[in-house]
Amino acid sequence: MVTAAIFRAAATVMLLVLSFSACQAQLSSTFYGDTCPNALSTIRTSIRSAIARERRMAASLIRLHFHDCFVQGCDASILLDNSPSITSEKFVTQNNNSVRSFEVIDEAKSAVENVCPGLVSCADILAVAARDASEYVGGPSWTVKLGRKDSTTASASLASRDLPRFADGLQRLIDLFESKGLSERDMVALSGSHTIGQAQCVTFRDRIYSNGSDIDAGFASTRRRNCPATFPNGNGNLAPLDLVTPNSFENNYFRNLLQKKGLLQSDQVLFSGGTTDSIVNDYNRNPSTFRSDAMIKMGDIEPLTGSAGIIRRICSRVN
């Protein structure tokens, strides 16, 4: 009896291990090799066309992937619209009138559906789009592991809780990234994607009018020209996150921080006498070290695989 019980227990453990291993194994760079061999090239063509029309779209696509993965994992939950059963993540403070490029993902999804319907998830398209966007503007490239499924739910409450805010302090940012299994170095590297893209006046107004010791006076003066002091005047006016090379993906972001020219408070705190100063210095001195590892790790945050999740036919709603 005891032997049989031990055998049954061991068998149960083995099944759990095999199930876990199978789930993990489903994320693979060759996941669509047999079922949809043209998936990646189809996505790449669509993404490059979108960025060619508007260079800023590269930053938006990278940010969209980031804002997806930080809420429920990399499951395309951010793409879901409001419905009777879903409260969309699109309208929380960190996303509303800020996160964009949804239509680009829709275009890529439509193109892939024409090639191989019902096989490629929106979550995978988000991950591939971020890589292709980075590569197109001179940033790092990486091998994307594939096989994610799409969620059938979204969580506005988790989005509000887990996504960084533009005025967050250093420890708050460290805690948020650590909760997703990302180190301080990962956090600084991912923040470096702010070397491209733009921010709205409302997100940096307090910083440029603070006359604080952590902002270059000339930089603040320049930014005030298109960002009135009185709320809500000019709230949506845009400024490049990197004034020097706003459309190129390189390490100038880190040089800006050293010169107290980080546009957002959540950027400048990375070089403010804290534990991440040395990492910023490293990335400033060694551009080649600012590469793709952090993006790969982010794309691995809690993916849905196997039977956990679906393949949405349209990314903004559940089938």
Short mmCIF file of C-alpha atoms in Angstrom, two decimals:
data_model
loop_
_atom_site.label_atom_id
_atom_site.label_comp_id
_atom_site.label_asym_id
_atom_site.label_seq_id
_atom_site.Cartn_x
_atom_site.Cartn_y
_atom_site.Cartn_z
CA MET A 1 0.00 0.00 0.00
CA VAL A 2 2.74 2.42 1.00
CA THR A 3 4.74 1.57 -2.11
CA ALA A 4 1.70 2.12 -4.32
CA ALA A 5 0.96 5.45 -2.63
CA ILE A 6 4.54 6.57 -3.12
CA PHE A 7 4.40 5.52 -6.76
CA ARG A 8 1.16 7.45 -7.33
CA ALA A 9 2.61 10.54 -5.63
CA ALA A 10 5.78 10.32 -7.72
CA ALA A 11 3.73 9.90 -10.87
CA THR A 12 1.67 12.95 -10.00
CA VAL A 13 4.80 15.04 -9.42
CA MET A 14 6.26 13.82 -12.71
CA LEU A 15 3.09 14.80 -14.59
CA LEU A 16 3.20 18.25 -13.04
CA VAL A 17 6.85 18.66 -14.01
CA LEU A 18 6.17 17.46 -17.55
CA SER A 19 3.15 19.76 -17.86
CA PHE A 20 5.20 22.72 -16.64
CA SER A 21 8.06 21.82 -18.98
CA ALA A 22 5.69 21.49 -21.92
CA CYS A 23 4.19 24.86 -21.15
CA GLN A 24 7.62 26.48 -20.91
CA ALA A 25 8.82 24.72 -24.06
CA GLN A 26 6.06 26.29 -26.10
CA LEU A 27 7.90 29.61 -26.15
CA SER A 28 10.31 29.11 -29.01
CA SER A 29 11.84 31.27 -31.70
CA THR A 30 10.70 28.69 -34.27
CA PHE A 31 7.16 28.32 -32.94
CA TYR A 32 5.55 29.27 -36.28
CA GLY A 33 8.21 27.62 -38.43
CA ASP A 34 5.88 24.92 -39.71
CA THR A 35 2.41 26.42 -39.20
CA CYS A 36 3.04 29.95 -40.47
CA PRO A 37 6.56 30.32 -41.88
CA ASN A 38 5.83 33.80 -43.29
CA ALA A 39 4.49 35.22 -40.03
CA LEU A 40 7.59 37.19 -39.02
CA SER A 41 8.27 38.64 -42.44
CA THR A 42 4.63 39.68 -42.76
CA ILE A 43 4.72 41.46 -39.40
CA ARG A 44 8.04 43.10 -40.25
CA THR A 45 6.72 44.51 -43.53
CA SER A 46 3.67 45.97 -41.81
CA ILE A 47 5.67 47.50 -38.94
CA ARG A 48 8.29 49.03 -41.22
CA SER A 49 5.60 50.61 -43.37
CA ALA A 50 3.99 52.19 -40.30
CA ILE A 51 7.27 53.63 -39.02
CA ALA A 52 8.16 54.90 -42.49
CA ARG A 53 4.91 56.90 -42.38
CA GLU A 54 5.61 58.23 -38.88
CA ARG A 55 9.01 57.81 -37.24
CA ARG A 56 7.57 58.33 -33.75
CA MET A 57 5.64 55.09 -34.14
CA ALA A 58 8.78 53.09 -33.31
CA ALA A 59 8.83 54.41 -29.76
CA SER A 60 5.10 53.90 -29.43
CA LEU A 61 5.32 50.23 -30.42
CA ILE A 62 8.13 49.54 -27.96
CA ARG A 63 6.16 51.26 -25.21
CA LEU A 64 2.98 49.35 -26.07
CA HIS A 65 4.75 46.02 -25.60
CA PHE A 66 6.15 47.24 -22.27
CA HIS A 67 2.74 48.40 -21.02
CA ASP A 68 1.22 45.10 -22.04
CA CYS A 69 3.76 42.88 -20.29
CA PHE A 70 3.61 44.77 -17.00
CA VAL A 71 -0.10 43.96 -16.59
CA GLN A 72 -1.06 40.27 -16.34
CA GLY A 73 2.08 39.39 -18.31
CA CYS A 74 2.65 39.53 -22.07
CA ASP A 75 -0.89 38.57 -23.08
CA ALA A 76 -2.15 41.46 -25.25
CA SER A 77 -4.60 42.50 -22.53
CA ILE A 78 -3.78 46.14 -23.25
CA LEU A 79 -5.36 45.83 -26.70
CA LEU A 80 -8.84 44.93 -25.44
CA ASP A 81 -11.56 47.57 -25.70
CA ASN A 82 -14.29 48.15 -23.16
CA SER A 83 -17.14 45.64 -23.31
CA PRO A 84 -19.90 44.45 -20.97
CA SER A 85 -17.41 41.99 -19.41
CA ILE A 86 -14.15 43.94 -19.79
CA THR A 87 -12.90 47.22 -18.34
CA SER A 88 -10.15 48.25 -20.73
CA GLU A 89 -6.63 49.07 -19.58
CA LYS A 90 -6.41 51.79 -22.22
CA PHE A 91 -7.97 54.48 -20.04
CA VAL A 92 -5.96 54.27 -16.82
CA THR A 93 -3.82 57.32 -16.07
CA GLN A 94 -0.59 55.76 -17.37
CA ASN A 95 -2.17 54.83 -20.72
CA ASN A 96 -4.96 57.30 -21.51
CA ASN A 97 -4.03 59.70 -24.33
CA SER A 98 -0.50 58.38 -24.03
CA VAL A 99 -0.15 54.78 -25.21
CA ARG A 100 -0.79 54.55 -28.93
CA SER A 101 -0.10 52.52 -32.10
CA PHE A 102 -3.09 50.20 -31.59
CA GLU A 103 -4.03 50.63 -35.24
CA VAL A 104 -0.55 49.50 -36.32
CA ILE A 105 -0.96 46.24 -34.42
CA ASP A 106 -4.41 45.85 -35.99
CA GLU A 107 -2.88 46.27 -39.44
CA ALA A 108 -0.17 43.72 -38.72
CA LYS A 109 -2.73 41.28 -37.33
CA SER A 110 -4.92 41.67 -40.41
CA ALA A 111 -1.94 41.02 -42.67
CA VAL A 112 -0.99 37.88 -40.75
CA GLU A 113 -4.59 36.64 -40.71
CA ASN A 114 -4.59 36.87 -44.51
CA VAL A 115 -1.53 34.62 -44.64
CA CYS A 116 -2.43 32.09 -41.96
CA PRO A 117 -5.74 32.73 -40.18
CA GLY A 118 -6.19 31.90 -36.52
CA LEU A 119 -2.61 30.92 -35.79
CA VAL A 120 -0.61 33.98 -34.64
CA SER A 121 -1.50 35.66 -31.35
CA CYS A 122 -1.78 39.38 -30.81
CA ALA A 123 0.64 38.98 -27.88
CA ASP A 124 3.30 37.57 -30.20
CA ILE A 125 2.67 40.34 -32.72
CA LEU A 126 3.28 42.92 -29.97
CA ALA A 127 6.58 41.26 -29.06
CA VAL A 128 7.76 41.01 -32.66
CA ALA A 129 6.63 44.57 -33.44
CA ALA A 130 8.73 45.95 -30.58
CA ARG A 131 11.83 44.16 -31.89
CA ASP A 132 11.22 45.23 -35.48
CA ALA A 133 10.59 48.83 -34.39
CA SER A 134 13.83 48.98 -32.43
CA GLU A 135 15.82 47.50 -35.29
CA TYR A 136 14.29 49.86 -37.86
CA VAL A 137 15.48 52.98 -36.00
CA GLY A 138 18.98 51.67 -35.33
CA GLY A 139 18.37 50.08 -31.96
CA PRO A 140 19.13 46.57 -30.77
CA SER A 141 17.64 43.50 -32.36
CA TRP A 142 17.01 40.20 -30.62
CA THR A 143 15.54 36.78 -31.20
CA VAL A 144 11.91 36.83 -30.08
CA LYS A 145 10.59 33.70 -28.41
CA LEU A 146 7.08 32.95 -29.63
CA GLY A 147 4.06 30.91 -28.67
CA ARG A 148 2.18 33.30 -26.40
CA LYS A 149 -1.59 33.16 -26.27
CA ASP A 150 -3.97 36.09 -25.86
CA SER A 151 -5.89 36.76 -22.67
CA THR A 152 -9.67 36.84 -22.47
CA THR A 153 -9.51 39.46 -19.71
CA ALA A 154 -8.00 42.85 -18.97
CA SER A 155 -7.41 44.57 -15.64
CA ALA A 156 -7.63 48.34 -15.30
CA SER A 157 -6.93 48.01 -11.58
CA LEU A 158 -3.69 46.08 -12.14
CA ALA A 159 -2.67 48.51 -14.88
CA SER A 160 -3.16 51.43 -12.51
CA ARG A 161 -1.19 49.63 -9.81
CA ASP A 162 1.67 48.09 -11.79
CA LEU A 163 2.56 50.57 -14.54
CA PRO A 164 5.18 53.22 -13.72
CA ARG A 165 4.12 56.87 -13.54
CA PHE A 166 6.10 59.83 -14.86
CA ALA A 167 6.65 61.27 -11.36
CA ASP A 168 7.67 58.00 -9.65
CA GLY A 169 10.73 58.03 -7.42
CA LEU A 170 13.64 55.63 -7.78
CA GLN A 171 12.64 53.15 -5.09
CA ARG A 172 9.10 52.95 -6.42
CA LEU A 173 10.46 52.14 -9.88
CA ILE A 174 12.87 49.55 -8.50
CA ASP A 175 10.04 47.86 -6.61
CA LEU A 176 7.77 47.78 -9.69
CA PHE A 177 10.43 46.21 -11.88
CA GLU A 178 11.54 43.75 -9.22
CA SER A 179 7.93 42.59 -8.89
CA LYS A 180 8.17 41.53 -12.56
CA GLY A 181 11.47 39.72 -12.09
CA LEU A 182 13.55 42.53 -13.58
CA SER A 183 16.72 43.87 -11.99
CA GLU A 184 17.87 47.47 -11.59
CA ARG A 185 20.07 47.01 -14.65
CA ASP A 186 17.11 45.71 -16.64
CA MET A 187 15.11 48.73 -15.52
CA VAL A 188 17.77 51.22 -16.62
CA ALA A 189 18.25 49.45 -19.95
CA LEU A 190 14.50 49.42 -20.65
CA SER A 191 14.25 53.08 -19.66
CA GLY A 192 16.84 53.76 -22.33
CA SER A 193 14.11 53.26 -24.95
CA HIS A 194 13.23 56.86 -24.06
CA THR A 195 16.07 57.81 -26.37
CA ILE A 196 13.28 58.00 -28.97
CA GLY A 197 9.71 59.19 -28.77
CA GLN A 198 7.93 62.18 -27.29
CA ALA A 199 6.15 63.15 -24.08
CA GLN A 200 3.20 65.42 -23.39
CA CYS A 201 3.63 68.73 -21.57
CA VAL A 202 1.41 67.53 -18.73
CA THR A 203 3.97 64.83 -17.88
CA PHE A 204 6.95 67.16 -17.49
CA ARG A 205 5.45 70.56 -16.59
CA ASP A 206 6.18 70.30 -12.88
CA ARG A 207 9.78 69.32 -13.55
CA ILE A 208 10.65 72.17 -15.92
CA TYR A 209 9.05 74.83 -13.70
CA SER A 210 10.44 73.47 -10.42
CA ASN A 211 13.79 75.30 -10.62
CA GLY A 212 15.15 72.19 -8.94
CA SER A 213 18.80 71.31 -8.59
CA ASP A 214 18.33 68.14 -10.67
CA ILE A 215 17.50 69.92 -13.95
CA ASP A 216 19.73 71.95 -16.25
CA ALA A 217 18.45 75.55 -16.31
CA GLY A 218 18.94 76.01 -20.04
CA PHE A 219 17.21 72.73 -20.80
CA ALA A 220 14.25 73.71 -18.62
CA SER A 221 14.02 77.10 -20.32
CA THR A 222 13.95 75.51 -23.77
CA ARG A 223 11.21 73.11 -22.75
CA ARG A 224 9.05 75.91 -21.30
CA ARG A 225 8.63 77.47 -24.75
CA ASN A 226 6.04 74.87 -25.77
CA CYS A 227 4.72 73.93 -22.34
CA PRO A 228 2.80 76.75 -20.59
CA ALA A 229 3.00 76.87 -16.82
CA THR A 230 -0.75 77.07 -16.27
CA PHE A 231 -2.68 73.81 -16.21
CA PRO A 232 -4.33 72.66 -18.49
CA ASN A 233 -2.94 74.97 -21.17
CA GLY A 234 -0.83 73.02 -23.63
CA ASN A 235 -1.25 69.73 -21.76
CA GLY A 236 -1.02 67.73 -24.98
CA ASN A 237 1.88 69.66 -26.51
CA LEU A 238 4.68 67.28 -27.39
CA ALA A 239 8.41 67.45 -26.77
CA PRO A 240 11.04 64.87 -27.78
CA LEU A 241 12.38 62.84 -24.89
CA ASP A 242 15.84 63.30 -26.40
CA LEU A 243 16.34 66.80 -27.78
CA VAL A 244 19.61 65.93 -29.56
CA THR A 245 18.73 62.78 -31.53
CA PRO A 246 14.98 62.30 -31.09
CA ASN A 247 14.54 59.76 -33.91
CA SER A 248 17.58 57.55 -33.43
CA PHE A 249 17.91 54.67 -31.03
CA GLU A 250 21.31 55.01 -29.32
CA ASN A 251 22.64 55.76 -25.86
CA ASN A 252 22.27 59.56 -25.86
CA TYR A 253 19.47 59.14 -23.29
CA PHE A 254 22.08 58.29 -20.68
CA ARG A 255 24.24 61.27 -21.58
CA ASN A 256 21.20 63.47 -21.08
CA LEU A 257 20.74 62.11 -17.56
CA LEU A 258 24.37 62.87 -16.71
CA GLN A 259 23.76 66.46 -17.85
CA LYS A 260 20.50 66.75 -15.84
CA LYS A 261 18.49 66.85 -19.06
CA GLY A 262 16.11 63.97 -18.45
CA LEU A 263 12.70 65.21 -19.56
CA LEU A 264 10.61 63.11 -17.16
CA GLN A 265 11.19 62.97 -13.44
CA SER A 266 11.04 59.17 -13.64
CA ASP A 267 13.98 59.32 -16.05
CA GLN A 268 16.18 61.71 -14.12
CA VAL A 269 15.83 59.76 -10.84
CA LEU A 270 17.91 57.03 -12.46
CA PHE A 271 20.88 59.40 -12.09
CA SER A 272 20.26 61.24 -8.87
CA GLY A 273 22.76 59.94 -6.35
CA GLY A 274 21.10 56.54 -6.00
CA THR A 275 21.98 52.92 -6.68
CA THR A 276 21.43 53.16 -10.45
CA ASP A 277 23.96 55.97 -11.07
CA SER A 278 26.73 53.49 -11.88
CA ILE A 279 24.52 51.69 -14.40
CA VAL A 280 23.71 54.96 -16.19
CA ASN A 281 27.43 55.75 -16.26
CA ASP A 282 28.19 52.32 -17.69
CA TYR A 283 25.64 52.63 -20.50
CA ASN A 284 26.89 56.13 -21.28
CA ARG A 285 30.52 54.98 -21.56
CA ASN A 286 29.79 51.69 -23.31
CA PRO A 287 27.03 51.95 -25.93
CA SER A 288 27.53 48.32 -26.95
CA THR A 289 26.43 47.10 -23.50
CA PHE A 290 23.07 48.80 -23.90
CA ARG A 291 21.53 46.05 -25.96
CA SER A 292 18.71 43.57 -25.93
CA ASP A 293 18.86 41.37 -22.82
CA ALA A 294 16.30 43.40 -20.88
CA MET A 295 13.83 43.34 -23.77
CA ILE A 296 14.07 39.55 -24.00
CA LYS A 297 13.46 39.18 -20.27
CA MET A 298 10.49 41.54 -20.40
CA GLY A 299 8.91 39.54 -23.20
CA ASP A 300 9.07 36.45 -20.98
CA ILE A 301 6.92 37.93 -18.19
CA GLU A 302 4.09 35.49 -17.38
CA PRO A 303 3.09 34.49 -20.93
CA LEU A 304 -0.04 32.47 -21.51
CA THR A 305 0.81 29.27 -23.38
CA GLY A 306 -0.82 26.03 -24.39
CA SER A 307 -4.47 25.89 -23.39
CA ALA A 308 -4.16 28.97 -21.17
CA GLY A 309 -5.50 31.67 -23.46
CA ILE A 310 -6.77 32.03 -27.01
CA ILE A 311 -5.78 33.36 -30.42
CA ARG A 312 -7.89 36.46 -30.91
CA ARG A 313 -9.12 37.00 -34.45
CA ILE A 314 -9.38 40.74 -33.79
CA CYS A 315 -6.96 42.09 -31.20
CA SER A 316 -9.35 44.54 -29.57
CA ARG A 317 -11.98 42.00 -28.56
CA VAL A 318 -12.42 38.44 -27.38
CA ASN A 319 -13.60 36.00 -30.06
#
